[in-house]
Tab-separated table of C-alpha atoms and ligand atoms in Angstrom:
chain	number	residue	atom	x	y	z
A	1	MET	CA	18.879	13.504	-13.660
A	2	ASP	CA	20.786	10.245	-13.599
A	3	THR	CA	19.013	7.744	-15.835
A	4	ASN	CA	20.577	4.840	-13.948
A	5	LEU	CA	18.939	5.527	-10.628
A	6	HIS	CA	19.264	2.982	-7.866
A	7	ILE	CA	15.714	2.437	-6.656
A	8	PRO	CA	15.472	2.143	-2.860
A	9	GLU	CA	13.811	-1.026	-1.638
A	10	SER	CA	11.752	0.628	1.079
A	11	VAL	CA	10.282	4.124	0.744
A	12	ALA	CA	8.078	5.970	3.233
A	13	ILE	CA	6.156	9.179	2.596
A	14	ILE	CA	4.643	11.767	4.920
A	15	MET	CA	1.863	12.984	2.639
A	16	ASP	CA	1.531	16.537	3.929
A	17	GLY	CA	0.071	19.753	2.518
A	18	ASN	CA	-3.462	18.810	1.472
A	19	GLY	CA	-4.980	21.620	3.535
A	20	ARG	CA	-2.645	24.271	2.124
A	21	TRP	CA	-3.280	22.995	-1.401
A	22	ALA	CA	-7.017	23.551	-0.881
A	23	LYS	CA	-6.555	26.902	0.863
A	24	LYS	CA	-4.532	28.260	-2.043
A	25	ARG	CA	-7.517	27.556	-4.269
A	26	GLY	CA	-10.160	28.851	-1.856
A	27	LEU	CA	-11.495	25.308	-1.395
A	28	PRO	CA	-12.487	23.474	1.807
A	29	ARG	CA	-9.717	21.346	3.369
A	30	THR	CA	-11.612	18.167	2.515
A	31	MET	CA	-11.170	18.922	-1.187
A	32	GLY	CA	-7.429	18.940	-0.547
A	33	HIS	CA	-7.726	15.503	1.036
A	34	LYS	CA	-9.722	14.257	-1.949
A	35	GLU	CA	-6.996	15.442	-4.315
A	36	GLY	CA	-4.448	13.876	-1.976
A	37	CYS	CA	-6.219	10.525	-2.350
A	38	SER	CA	-6.115	10.873	-6.148
A	39	ALA	CA	-2.393	11.611	-5.926
A	40	ILE	CA	-1.698	8.387	-4.043
A	41	GLU	CA	-3.958	6.471	-6.400
A	42	ARG	CA	-1.922	7.747	-9.369
A	43	LEU	CA	1.403	7.136	-7.648
A	44	LEU	CA	0.759	3.524	-6.588
A	45	PRO	CA	1.194	1.911	-10.049
A	46	GLU	CA	4.140	4.212	-10.814
A	47	ALA	CA	5.950	3.226	-7.625
A	48	SER	CA	5.289	-0.422	-8.336
A	49	ASP	CA	6.565	-0.084	-11.949
A	50	LEU	CA	9.722	1.646	-10.707
A	51	GLY	CA	10.489	-1.441	-8.617
A	52	ILE	CA	9.997	-0.089	-5.098
A	53	ARG	CA	9.332	-3.172	-2.945
A	54	TYR	CA	7.777	-1.471	0.110
A	55	LEU	CA	5.913	1.814	0.049
A	56	THR	CA	4.630	3.112	3.393
A	57	VAL	CA	2.403	6.188	3.473
A	58	TYR	CA	1.284	8.271	6.457
A	59	ALA	CA	-2.446	8.733	5.958
A	60	PHE	CA	-3.739	9.628	9.437
A	61	SER	CA	-1.821	10.161	12.663
A	62	THR	CA	-2.843	9.464	16.260
A	63	GLU	CA	-2.813	13.282	16.624
A	64	ASN	CA	-5.048	13.984	13.628
A	65	TRP	CA	-8.191	13.229	15.706
A	66	LYS	CA	-7.683	16.745	17.131
A	67	ARG	CA	-8.998	18.247	13.903
A	68	SER	CA	-12.592	19.396	13.488
A	69	ALA	CA	-15.294	16.723	13.383
A	70	GLU	CA	-16.077	17.868	9.858
A	71	GLU	CA	-12.528	17.276	8.649
A	72	VAL	CA	-12.166	13.928	10.460
A	73	ASP	CA	-15.533	12.736	9.082
A	74	GLY	CA	-14.486	13.858	5.608
A	75	LEU	CA	-11.294	11.796	5.890
A	76	MET	CA	-13.257	8.731	7.052
A	77	GLN	CA	-15.643	9.101	4.110
A	78	LEU	CA	-12.695	9.293	1.731
A	79	PHE	CA	-11.230	6.189	3.295
A	80	ARG	CA	-14.493	4.340	2.729
A	81	PHE	CA	-14.630	5.487	-0.909
A	82	TYR	CA	-11.014	4.754	-1.755
A	83	ALA	CA	-10.790	1.365	-0.012
A	84	GLY	CA	-12.740	-0.330	-2.821
A	85	ARG	CA	-10.757	1.405	-5.533
A	86	LEU	CA	-7.511	0.478	-3.790
A	87	LEU	CA	-8.542	-3.181	-3.769
A	88	ARG	CA	-9.075	-3.064	-7.550
A	89	SER	CA	-5.781	-1.365	-8.318
A	90	ALA	CA	-3.904	-3.650	-5.899
A	91	ARG	CA	-5.309	-6.670	-7.749
A	92	GLU	CA	-4.315	-5.199	-11.108
A	93	LYS	CA	-0.750	-4.503	-9.962
A	94	ASN	CA	-0.232	-7.631	-7.818
A	95	VAL	CA	0.226	-5.291	-4.836
A	96	ARG	CA	-0.128	-6.467	-1.248
A	97	VAL	CA	-1.883	-3.958	1.028
A	98	ARG	CA	-1.234	-3.823	4.773
A	99	MET	CA	-2.027	-1.384	7.551
A	100	ILE	CA	-0.016	-0.143	10.505
A	101	GLY	CA	-1.464	1.794	13.397
A	102	ASP	CA	-4.213	1.001	15.866
A	103	ARG	CA	-7.306	0.159	13.841
A	104	ARG	CA	-9.455	-0.397	16.958
A	105	ARG	CA	-10.397	3.281	17.044
A	106	PHE	CA	-12.085	3.238	13.614
A	107	GLN	CA	-15.756	2.516	12.939
A	108	PRO	CA	-16.456	-1.226	12.443
A	109	ASP	CA	-17.132	-0.884	8.693
A	110	ILE	CA	-13.733	0.755	8.207
A	111	VAL	CA	-12.012	-1.968	10.235
A	112	ALA	CA	-13.808	-4.534	8.071
A	113	SER	CA	-12.600	-2.904	4.859
A	114	ILE	CA	-9.014	-2.752	6.154
A	115	ASN	CA	-9.181	-6.446	7.084
A	116	ARG	CA	-10.637	-7.235	3.668
A	117	LEU	CA	-7.889	-5.317	1.844
A	118	GLU	CA	-5.228	-7.211	3.776
A	119	GLU	CA	-6.900	-10.590	3.426
A	120	GLU	CA	-7.666	-10.364	-0.282
A	121	THR	CA	-4.200	-9.137	-1.248
A	122	LYS	CA	-2.104	-11.239	1.151
A	123	ASP	CA	-0.826	-13.589	-1.568
A	124	ASN	CA	0.148	-10.808	-3.975
A	125	THR	CA	3.865	-10.933	-4.660
A	126	GLY	CA	4.537	-7.445	-6.063
A	127	MET	CA	5.061	-4.258	-4.101
A	128	THR	CA	3.812	-4.099	-0.500
A	129	PHE	CA	1.786	-0.943	0.097
A	130	ILE	CA	1.530	-0.054	3.781
A	131	VAL	CA	-0.997	2.499	4.951
A	132	ALA	CA	-0.344	4.126	8.320
A	133	ALA	CA	-3.727	5.027	9.785
A	134	ASN	CA	-4.379	6.042	13.371
A	135	TYR	CA	-0.629	5.587	13.468
A	136	GLY	CA	1.851	7.203	15.818
A	137	GLY	CA	5.451	6.091	16.240
A	138	ARG	CA	5.218	6.437	19.992
A	139	ASP	CA	1.910	4.615	20.065
A	140	GLU	CA	3.425	1.771	18.037
A	141	ILE	CA	6.254	1.459	20.586
A	142	ARG	CA	3.756	1.666	23.468
A	143	ARG	CA	1.662	-1.150	21.994
A	144	ALA	CA	4.816	-3.203	21.345
A	145	VAL	CA	5.870	-2.832	25.003
A	146	MET	CA	2.439	-4.005	26.124
A	147	ARG	CA	2.574	-7.068	23.851
A	148	TYR	CA	6.095	-7.850	24.995
A	149	ALA	CA	5.118	-7.573	28.672
A	150	GLU	CA	2.204	-9.966	28.129
A	151	ASP	CA	4.417	-12.492	26.373
A	152	TYR	CA	7.064	-12.121	29.054
A	153	LYS	CA	4.565	-12.810	31.826
A	154	ALA	CA	3.324	-15.873	29.980
A	155	GLY	CA	6.841	-17.097	29.216
A	156	ARG	CA	6.179	-16.810	25.474
A	157	VAL	CA	9.071	-14.570	24.368
A	158	PRO	CA	11.164	-16.609	21.907
A	159	ALA	CA	14.665	-17.437	23.174
A	160	ASP	CA	16.321	-15.741	20.179
A	161	ALA	CA	14.897	-12.368	21.301
A	162	PHE	CA	17.549	-12.329	24.032
A	163	ALA	CA	21.184	-11.437	23.555
A	164	GLY	CA	23.872	-14.032	23.132
A	165	PRO	CA	27.528	-13.363	24.020
A	166	ASP	CA	28.292	-11.025	21.048
A	167	ALA	CA	25.437	-8.516	21.245
A	168	GLY	CA	27.486	-5.619	22.581
A	169	TYR	CA	25.460	-5.584	25.790
A	170	PRO	CA	25.018	-8.085	28.590
A	171	ALA	CA	23.950	-11.568	27.524
A	172	GLY	CA	20.330	-12.332	28.292
A	173	GLU	CA	19.049	-8.791	27.632
A	174	LEU	CA	16.314	-8.218	25.067
A	175	THR	CA	17.880	-7.380	21.688
A	176	GLU	CA	16.806	-4.553	19.381
A	177	ARG	CA	15.698	-7.121	16.831
A	178	GLY	CA	13.843	-9.005	19.560
A	179	PHE	CA	12.027	-5.845	20.587
A	180	ALA	CA	11.315	-4.841	16.971
A	181	SER	CA	9.559	-8.164	16.449
A	182	TYR	CA	6.758	-6.714	18.606
A	183	LEU	CA	6.296	-3.654	16.376
A	184	ASP	CA	3.493	-3.458	13.812
A	185	MET	CA	5.405	-4.733	10.784
A	186	PRO	CA	8.600	-6.501	11.839
A	187	ASP	CA	9.043	-8.214	8.459
A	188	VAL	CA	9.122	-4.918	6.504
A	189	PRO	CA	12.598	-3.416	6.011
A	190	ASP	CA	13.195	-0.002	7.595
A	191	PRO	CA	12.698	2.821	5.081
A	192	ASP	CA	15.807	3.640	3.063
A	193	LEU	CA	14.225	6.873	1.895
A	194	LEU	CA	11.753	8.973	3.872
A	195	ILE	CA	10.040	11.720	1.903
A	196	ARG	CA	8.092	14.588	3.417
A	197	THR	CA	6.086	16.920	1.215
A	198	SER	CA	5.051	20.538	1.863
A	199	GLY	CA	8.418	21.660	3.240
A	200	GLU	CA	7.918	20.776	6.896
A	201	LEU	CA	11.138	19.670	8.619
A	202	ARG	CA	9.832	17.231	11.193
A	203	LEU	CA	8.866	13.592	11.667
A	204	SER	CA	5.430	14.296	13.215
A	205	ASN	CA	5.510	10.951	15.034
A	206	PHE	CA	5.994	8.848	11.885
A	207	LEU	CA	8.101	5.640	12.101
A	208	VAL	CA	9.978	6.845	15.167
A	209	TRP	CA	11.789	3.518	15.591
A	210	GLU	CA	12.120	2.470	11.947
A	211	ALA	CA	13.419	5.764	10.519
A	212	ALA	CA	16.538	5.806	12.732
A	213	TYR	CA	18.810	5.601	9.657
A	214	SER	CA	16.475	6.629	6.835
A	215	GLU	CA	17.655	9.257	4.371
A	216	ILE	CA	15.221	12.161	4.694
A	217	VAL	CA	14.243	14.153	1.609
A	218	VAL	CA	11.928	17.128	2.008
A	219	THR	CA	10.193	18.718	-0.951
A	220	ASP	CA	8.146	21.916	-0.978
A	221	THR	CA	5.601	20.294	-3.295
A	222	LEU	CA	2.204	19.962	-1.635
A	223	TRP	CA	1.012	16.354	-1.512
A	224	PRO	CA	-1.824	16.640	-4.116
A	225	ASP	CA	0.783	17.836	-6.670
A	226	PHE	CA	3.229	15.012	-5.952
A	227	ASP	CA	3.738	12.751	-8.982
A	228	ARG	CA	6.150	10.312	-10.634
A	229	GLU	CA	8.549	13.096	-11.656
A	230	GLU	CA	8.704	14.401	-8.120
A	231	LEU	CA	9.260	10.884	-6.771
A	232	LEU	CA	12.135	10.460	-9.230
A	233	ARG	CA	13.649	13.756	-8.060
A	234	CYS	CA	13.514	12.513	-4.461
A	235	ILE	CA	15.096	9.194	-5.480
A	236	ASP	CA	17.777	11.114	-7.372
A	237	GLU	CA	18.589	13.084	-4.221
A	238	PHE	CA	18.705	9.804	-2.280
A	239	ASN	CA	21.210	8.493	-4.860
A	240	HIS	CA	23.573	11.340	-3.987
A	241	ARG	CA	23.622	10.584	-0.259
A	242	SER	CA	26.378	8.687	1.458
A	243	ARG	CA	24.896	6.280	4.011
A	244	ARG	CA	27.304	5.405	6.796
A	245	PHE	CA	25.124	3.905	9.552
A	246	GLY	CA	27.557	5.223	12.109
A	247	GLY	CA	30.592	3.845	10.326
A	248	VAL	CA	33.073	5.824	8.253
B	301	IPE	C1	-1.909	15.883	5.236
B	301	IPE	O1	-2.316	17.161	4.863
B	301	IPE	C2	-3.070	14.925	5.374
B	301	IPE	C3	-3.394	14.579	6.764
B	301	IPE	C4	-2.724	14.943	7.820
B	301	IPE	C5	-4.569	13.741	6.970
B	301	IPE	P1	-2.732	18.252	5.950
B	301	IPE	O2	-4.194	18.165	6.165
B	301	IPE	O3	-1.904	18.142	7.155
B	301	IPE	O4	-2.399	19.585	5.141
B	301	IPE	P2	-1.776	20.924	5.724
B	301	IPE	O5	-0.519	20.553	6.443
B	301	IPE	O6	-2.799	21.517	6.641
B	301	IPE	O7	-1.520	21.760	4.520
B	302	IPE	C1	1.561	14.349	9.511
B	302	IPE	O1	1.103	15.573	9.078
B	302	IPE	C2	0.466	13.308	9.439
B	302	IPE	C3	0.086	12.870	8.106
B	302	IPE	C4	0.623	13.290	6.990
B	302	IPE	C5	-0.958	11.901	8.071
B	302	IPE	P1	0.480	16.655	10.065
B	302	IPE	O2	0.030	17.783	9.207
B	302	IPE	O3	-0.522	16.035	10.942
B	302	IPE	O4	1.739	17.053	10.950
B	302	IPE	P2	2.070	18.427	11.699
B	302	IPE	O5	0.899	18.771	12.525
B	302	IPE	O6	2.350	19.456	10.648
B	302	IPE	O7	3.309	18.119	12.485
B	303	MG	MG1	-0.143	18.992	7.691
């Protein structure tokens, strides 16, 4: 592997394969999720030391509520347990924690711990760690449209959200950047590298808008086994891609 790897600024991960990891060992799915939480806990300081500036992880999708009550409850319990530990490791590593997704569907104590994580780490200047929970790319766009419509009705959309003469479409239309300012995290750069574990070749409703030009790397590794070495392999693959953004 190249020892002079260029480290992407913004990395996103679909942490998939916890259930299969547990099944292979004859364990309940929740044990896979617990190991998955340990894997992210181990990876956080490594990613920060490597110099990644933004790390976004898919923890729970808007579709994951379809799972059994037992599994969903297990995931909520893990969230409660790991929120406190995450606050400690974020403090140690100067990491800022943020959340994307619709938090209104969670129990009030979980919402409170998300708010606390964001509030108590907001001045940290190291890596930004973004947790996608009750997140769906389509839902994010839906909520953005609703916010935009409200602002439009109230005459609150900033003038620079509309196209000037050089936008490539008629002047006065809403620009892509203007629309994106209504998404969950407009100040976070789009992912350069999008990793999916467990071999699945789909987006599963993750970052539908933001991943338009992300380099996608899929690894067969199940999420609980994902570590620094595996992350470096994914970054190495990213280093061999030629990004053209529609140009030549
Ligand atoms: C990813 O692992 C974690 C969540 C979706 C919460 P899965 O639970 O989807 O694991 P598999 O895909 O069944 O192996
Ligand atoms: C995507 O994985 C969601 C998370 C990793 C949180 P899923 O396991 O839910 O996706 P599908 O069902 O395989 O598409
Ligand atoms: Mg899965």
